[in-house]
Amino acid sequence: MRGAVIHAPGDIRFETVDDAKIIKPTDAVIRTAVTCVCGSDLWPYRGAEPTEHAHPMGHEYVGFVEEVGSAVTSVKQGQFVVGSFATSDNTCANCRNGFQSNCLNREFMSTCQAEYVRIPNAQGTLVATEDVPGEDLWPGLLAVSDVMGTGWWAADAAEVRPGSTAVVVGDGAVGLCGVIAAKDMGAERIIAMSRHASRQKLAREFGATDIVTERGEEGVARIKELTGGIGADSVLECVGTAQAMSQALHSARPGGNVGFVGVPHEVAVDGQELFFSHVGLRGGPAPVRRYLPDLIDRVLQGRIDPGKVFDLTLPLEQVAEGYKAMDERRAIKALLKP
Ligand SMILES: [Zn+2]
């Protein structure tokens, strides 16, 4: 089979890789329906994370069950399935507490930009749809496997409530999905921080009521202006840089909450400042599995349409162009079709 392999920063190749196969009885193998490139894939692509040896890429997937191990009874061959980028048994204490992305048997997915994918912990990880959904719904369901689940977690962690005001820092696919989540959770005012016309447009389509283009102190001042001088109830930090985190912490009101889901790169939080701010802070890798059944339903019912974040569709074999287009910000998110 063939799949994407990173050899060095900027060097993604679509080439022959080891066949996906059952290794443990708890595994399944799926045939990829659609997959995509994640914003976090750009960290190694840009050299911000080291690539010491060539390795496969990709952690977002929906597909058809091809084969299951002897311990897997929850899904069967031919079913259409959605799973999280973090696999989970869905039975351990952390899973039962709703933190499946911290499962005691967790394995992160890392080989999904390929024709077939091995899914560890398949029993707890995969959720099958009742019927095979129409192809037009695949992008939305693919978004649920990571960016939509992560945007939902950001809004959940930031405790978005009906009638509240939410600020979304970051206009990538996760930030845009954060807007969808805040809207669906009933936020009355959603302020998206974005400088890019196409992303502002999509943010508005998803439910943003205000756009702030300023950053840093000016951005904070603008948020305060829009929130009666005190800051927002909820802030979703969807970037992972020091600047974005600082922006988020300073944009929340005393008693407000920040949900941070951007993988932190050189982010340090000042304990004394956090102490005196009265701002609540929670984040981490999204427990997507907790939300999967609900988010799959919302997509199938047409209540949310996170598939709109894919503004570039390519054949899987052109995966390298997907990385390039996202790196150059020509695309928000690239969908890949085998
Ligand atoms: Zn678990």
Coordinates of C-alpha atoms and ligand atoms in Angstrom, one line a residue:
M1 CA 0.0 0.0 0.0
R2 CA 1.0 3.6 -0.3
G3 CA 1.1 6.5 2.2
A4 CA 2.6 9.8 3.1
V5 CA 6.1 9.8 4.7
I6 CA 8.0 12.8 6.0
H7 CA 11.8 12.5 5.2
A8 CA 12.8 16.0 6.4
P9 CA 11.2 19.4 6.8
G10 CA 9.4 20.3 3.6
D11 CA 9.9 16.8 2.2
I12 CA 6.7 14.8 2.2
R13 CA 6.6 11.8 -0.2
F14 CA 3.8 9.5 -1.2
E15 CA 5.4 6.1 -1.4
T16 CA 5.1 2.4 -0.6
V17 CA 4.9 1.8 3.1
D18 CA 4.4 -1.3 5.3
D19 CA 0.9 -2.8 4.8
A20 CA -1.6 -1.9 7.6
K21 CA -2.3 -5.2 9.4
I22 CA -3.7 -6.6 12.6
I23 CA -0.8 -6.8 15.2
K24 CA -2.8 -7.2 18.4
P25 CA -6.3 -8.8 18.8
T26 CA -7.6 -5.4 19.9
D27 CA -6.7 -3.8 16.4
A28 CA -8.8 -3.2 13.4
V29 CA -7.7 -2.2 9.9
I30 CA -9.7 0.3 7.9
R31 CA -9.7 1.3 4.3
T32 CA -9.4 5.1 4.2
A33 CA -12.5 6.9 2.9
V34 CA -11.0 10.4 3.3
T35 CA -8.1 11.8 5.3
C36 CA -6.5 15.2 5.6
V37 CA -3.5 17.4 6.7
C38 CA -3.7 18.9 10.2
G39 CA -2.3 22.2 11.3
S40 CA -0.2 20.3 13.8
D41 CA 1.4 18.3 10.9
L42 CA 3.0 21.7 9.9
W43 CA 5.2 21.7 13.0
P44 CA 7.5 19.0 11.7
Y45 CA 6.9 20.2 8.1
R46 CA 8.3 23.6 9.0
G47 CA 11.1 22.1 11.1
A48 CA 9.7 23.4 14.4
E49 CA 9.7 19.8 15.5
P50 CA 12.7 17.6 14.6
T51 CA 12.4 14.7 12.0
E52 CA 15.2 12.4 13.1
H53 CA 14.2 9.6 10.7
A54 CA 11.6 9.2 8.0
H55 CA 8.2 8.3 9.3
P56 CA 4.5 8.1 8.2
M57 CA 2.2 11.0 8.8
G58 CA -1.5 11.7 9.5
H59 CA -3.9 11.2 12.4
E60 CA -7.3 12.1 11.1
Y61 CA -9.5 9.4 9.4
V62 CA -12.8 8.0 8.5
G63 CA -13.1 4.7 6.6
F64 CA -14.5 1.3 6.1
V65 CA -13.7 -1.5 8.4
E66 CA -11.6 -4.0 6.4
E67 CA -10.6 -6.4 9.1
V68 CA -10.9 -6.7 12.9
G69 CA -8.8 -8.5 15.5
S70 CA -10.3 -11.4 17.6
A71 CA -11.1 -9.1 20.6
V72 CA -13.0 -6.6 18.6
T73 CA -16.8 -7.0 18.6
S74 CA -18.1 -3.5 18.5
V75 CA -17.6 -2.9 14.7
K76 CA -17.6 -5.3 11.8
Q77 CA -16.3 -5.5 8.3
G78 CA -17.8 -3.0 5.8
Q79 CA -19.1 -0.5 8.4
F80 CA -18.3 3.2 8.0
V81 CA -16.4 4.3 11.1
V82 CA -15.1 7.5 12.8
G83 CA -12.4 7.5 15.4
S84 CA -10.2 9.9 17.4
F85 CA -6.6 10.8 16.8
A86 CA -5.9 9.4 20.3
T87 CA -7.1 5.8 20.5
S88 CA -8.7 4.6 23.8
D89 CA -10.0 1.4 25.3
N90 CA -13.0 3.4 26.6
T91 CA -13.1 1.3 29.7
C92 CA -10.2 2.3 32.0
A93 CA -10.7 4.8 34.8
N94 CA -9.6 7.8 32.8
C95 CA -11.9 6.9 29.9
R96 CA -14.8 6.4 32.3
N97 CA -14.1 9.9 33.6
G98 CA -14.4 11.2 30.1
F99 CA -10.8 11.8 29.4
Q100 CA -10.3 9.2 26.7
S101 CA -7.4 11.1 25.2
N102 CA -5.5 10.2 28.5
C103 CA -6.5 6.5 28.3
L104 CA -4.2 4.3 30.2
N105 CA -3.8 2.3 27.0
R106 CA -3.7 5.3 24.7
E107 CA -1.8 5.1 21.4
F108 CA -1.7 8.2 19.2
M109 CA -2.5 7.7 15.5
S110 CA 0.3 8.6 13.2
T111 CA -0.1 6.7 9.9
C112 CA -3.5 8.0 8.6
Q113 CA -2.4 9.7 5.3
A114 CA -2.5 6.3 3.7
E115 CA -4.7 3.9 1.8
Y116 CA -5.2 1.7 4.8
V117 CA -4.8 2.3 8.5
R118 CA -4.2 0.1 11.5
I119 CA -6.4 1.3 14.5
P120 CA -5.2 0.2 17.9
N121 CA -7.8 -0.1 20.7
A122 CA -10.4 -0.5 18.0
Q123 CA -13.2 -1.7 20.3
G124 CA -13.2 1.6 22.3
T125 CA -12.0 3.9 19.6
L126 CA -14.2 3.4 16.6
V127 CA -17.8 4.5 16.3
A128 CA -19.7 3.1 13.4
T129 CA -22.6 5.0 11.7
E130 CA -25.8 3.1 11.3
D131 CA -25.6 3.2 7.5
V132 CA -22.9 4.3 5.2
P133 CA -23.3 8.1 5.0
G134 CA -23.4 9.9 1.7
E135 CA -20.1 11.0 0.4
D136 CA -21.0 14.7 0.9
L137 CA -21.0 14.0 4.7
W138 CA -17.6 12.4 4.8
P139 CA -15.7 15.8 5.2
G140 CA -17.9 16.8 8.2
L141 CA -17.4 13.4 9.8
L142 CA -13.6 13.6 9.1
A143 CA -13.6 17.0 10.8
V144 CA -15.2 15.4 13.9
S145 CA -12.3 12.9 14.2
D146 CA -10.0 15.8 15.2
V147 CA -10.6 19.5 14.5
M148 CA -14.4 19.6 15.3
G149 CA -13.8 17.4 18.4
T150 CA -11.0 19.7 19.4
G151 CA -13.0 22.9 18.8
W152 CA -15.8 21.4 20.9
W153 CA -13.4 20.6 23.7
A154 CA -12.1 24.2 23.6
A155 CA -15.6 25.5 24.1
D156 CA -16.4 22.9 26.7
A157 CA -13.2 23.6 28.7
A158 CA -13.8 27.3 28.4
E159 CA -17.3 26.6 29.8
V160 CA -19.3 28.3 27.1
R161 CA -22.9 28.8 28.3
P162 CA -26.1 29.9 26.7
G163 CA -26.1 33.7 26.5
S164 CA -22.4 34.1 27.2
T165 CA -19.7 35.9 25.3
A166 CA -16.9 33.8 23.7
V167 CA -13.6 34.9 22.1
V168 CA -11.9 32.5 19.7
V169 CA -8.1 33.0 19.3
G170 CA -6.9 31.4 16.1
D171 CA -8.6 31.2 12.7
G172 CA -7.3 27.8 11.6
A173 CA -9.6 24.8 11.2
V174 CA -9.7 24.3 15.0
G175 CA -10.5 27.9 15.8
L176 CA -13.3 27.9 13.1
C177 CA -14.7 24.7 14.6
G178 CA -14.5 26.4 18.0
V179 CA -16.8 29.1 16.6
I180 CA -19.3 26.3 15.5
A181 CA -19.1 24.8 19.0
A182 CA -19.6 28.1 20.8
K183 CA -22.6 28.8 18.6
D184 CA -24.1 25.4 19.1
M185 CA -23.6 25.7 22.9
G186 CA -25.6 28.9 22.8
A187 CA -23.1 31.7 23.1
E188 CA -24.8 35.0 22.2
R189 CA -21.7 36.8 21.2
I190 CA -18.8 35.2 19.5
I191 CA -15.7 37.3 18.7
A192 CA -13.3 35.7 16.2
M193 CA -9.8 37.0 16.1
S194 CA -8.7 36.8 12.4
R195 CA -6.8 38.8 9.9
H196 CA -7.7 36.8 6.8
A197 CA -10.7 37.7 4.7
S198 CA -11.6 34.1 3.7
R199 CA -11.4 32.9 7.3
Q200 CA -13.4 35.8 8.6
K201 CA -16.1 35.0 6.1
L202 CA -16.2 31.4 7.2
A203 CA -16.2 32.4 10.9
R204 CA -19.2 34.6 10.3
E205 CA -20.9 31.8 8.4
F206 CA -20.3 29.5 11.5
G207 CA -21.8 32.1 13.9
A208 CA -19.2 34.7 14.7
T209 CA -20.8 38.0 15.6
D210 CA -17.7 40.2 15.7
I211 CA -14.3 40.0 14.1
V212 CA -11.2 41.5 15.8
T213 CA -8.1 41.9 13.5
E214 CA -5.8 43.5 16.1
R215 CA -3.3 41.3 18.0
G216 CA -1.3 41.6 21.2
E217 CA -2.1 44.5 23.5
E218 CA -4.3 46.2 20.9
G219 CA -6.2 42.9 20.5
V220 CA -6.8 42.7 24.2
A221 CA -7.9 46.4 24.3
R222 CA -10.4 45.7 21.5
I223 CA -11.8 42.7 23.3
K224 CA -12.2 44.8 26.5
E225 CA -14.0 47.5 24.5
L226 CA -16.4 44.9 23.2
T227 CA -17.1 43.4 26.6
G228 CA -17.9 46.3 28.9
G229 CA -14.3 46.7 29.9
I230 CA -13.8 43.4 31.7
G231 CA -13.2 40.7 29.1
A232 CA -15.1 37.7 27.8
D233 CA -16.8 34.9 29.8
S234 CA -15.0 32.2 27.7
V235 CA -11.9 32.3 25.6
L236 CA -10.9 29.5 23.2
E237 CA -7.1 29.4 22.6
C238 CA -6.6 27.4 19.4
V239 CA -3.1 28.2 18.3
G240 CA -0.4 27.1 20.8
T241 CA 2.0 30.0 20.6
A242 CA 3.1 32.2 23.6
Q243 CA 1.4 35.2 21.9
A244 CA -1.9 33.4 21.5
M245 CA -1.9 32.1 25.1
S246 CA -1.1 35.6 26.4
Q247 CA -3.9 37.0 24.2
A248 CA -6.3 34.4 25.5
L249 CA -5.5 34.9 29.2
H250 CA -5.8 38.6 29.0
S251 CA -9.1 38.5 27.1
A252 CA -11.0 36.6 29.8
R253 CA -12.8 38.4 32.5
P254 CA -12.2 37.7 36.2
G255 CA -14.2 34.5 36.8
G256 CA -14.0 33.6 33.1
N257 CA -12.4 30.5 31.6
V258 CA -9.8 29.8 29.0
G259 CA -9.9 26.5 27.1
F260 CA -6.5 25.9 25.4
V261 CA -6.2 23.3 22.7
G262 CA -3.3 24.6 20.6
V263 CA -0.4 22.3 21.2
P264 CA 1.9 24.6 23.3
H265 CA 5.2 25.6 21.8
E266 CA 7.3 27.7 24.2
V267 CA 4.3 28.7 26.2
A268 CA 4.9 29.7 29.8
V269 CA 2.2 30.8 32.2
D270 CA 3.0 33.3 34.9
G271 CA 1.6 31.8 38.1
Q272 CA 1.3 35.1 40.0
E273 CA -0.5 36.7 37.1
L274 CA -2.9 33.8 36.7
F275 CA -3.5 33.8 40.5
F276 CA -4.6 37.5 40.6
S277 CA -6.6 37.3 37.3
H278 CA -9.2 34.8 38.7
V279 CA -9.2 33.2 35.2
G280 CA -9.8 29.4 35.0
L281 CA -7.5 27.5 32.7
R282 CA -8.0 24.0 31.3
G283 CA -6.9 22.3 28.1
G284 CA -5.0 19.5 26.6
P285 CA -5.5 16.9 23.8
A286 CA -9.3 16.8 23.2
P287 CA -11.2 13.8 24.6
V288 CA -12.8 13.5 21.1
R289 CA -14.1 10.0 21.9
R290 CA -16.4 11.5 24.6
Y291 CA -18.0 13.7 22.0
L292 CA -18.0 11.3 19.0
P293 CA -21.6 9.9 19.1
D294 CA -23.1 13.3 19.7
L295 CA -21.0 15.2 17.1
I296 CA -21.6 12.4 14.5
D297 CA -25.3 12.9 15.1
R298 CA -25.1 16.7 14.7
V299 CA -23.3 16.3 11.4
L300 CA -25.6 13.6 10.1
Q301 CA -28.7 15.8 11.0
G302 CA -27.1 18.8 9.3
R303 CA -27.1 20.8 12.4
I304 CA -23.4 21.6 12.1
D305 CA -21.3 21.5 8.9
P306 CA -17.6 21.5 10.0
G307 CA -16.7 19.9 6.6
K308 CA -16.6 23.5 5.3
V309 CA -13.2 24.0 6.8
F310 CA -11.8 21.9 3.9
D311 CA -11.2 24.4 1.2
L312 CA -8.8 22.3 -0.9
T313 CA -9.5 18.7 -2.1
L314 CA -6.6 16.6 -3.5
P315 CA -6.0 13.0 -4.5
L316 CA -4.1 11.3 -1.7
E317 CA -1.1 10.9 -3.9
Q318 CA -0.8 14.7 -4.1
V319 CA -0.5 14.9 -0.3
A320 CA 2.7 17.0 -0.6
E321 CA 0.8 19.7 -2.3
G322 CA -1.7 19.7 0.6
Y323 CA 1.1 20.4 3.1
K324 CA 2.6 23.1 0.8
A325 CA -0.8 24.9 0.3
M326 CA -1.4 24.9 4.1
D327 CA 2.1 26.0 4.9
E328 CA 1.7 28.9 2.4
R329 CA -1.7 29.6 3.9
R330 CA -3.3 29.2 0.5
A331 CA -5.6 26.6 2.1
I332 CA -7.2 26.4 5.5
K333 CA -7.2 22.6 5.4
A334 CA -6.6 20.0 2.7
L335 CA -8.9 17.0 2.3
L336 CA -7.2 13.9 0.7
K337 CA -9.1 11.3 -1.3
P338 CA -7.5 7.9 -1.9
Ligands
ZN1 ZN -9.0 4.0 28.6

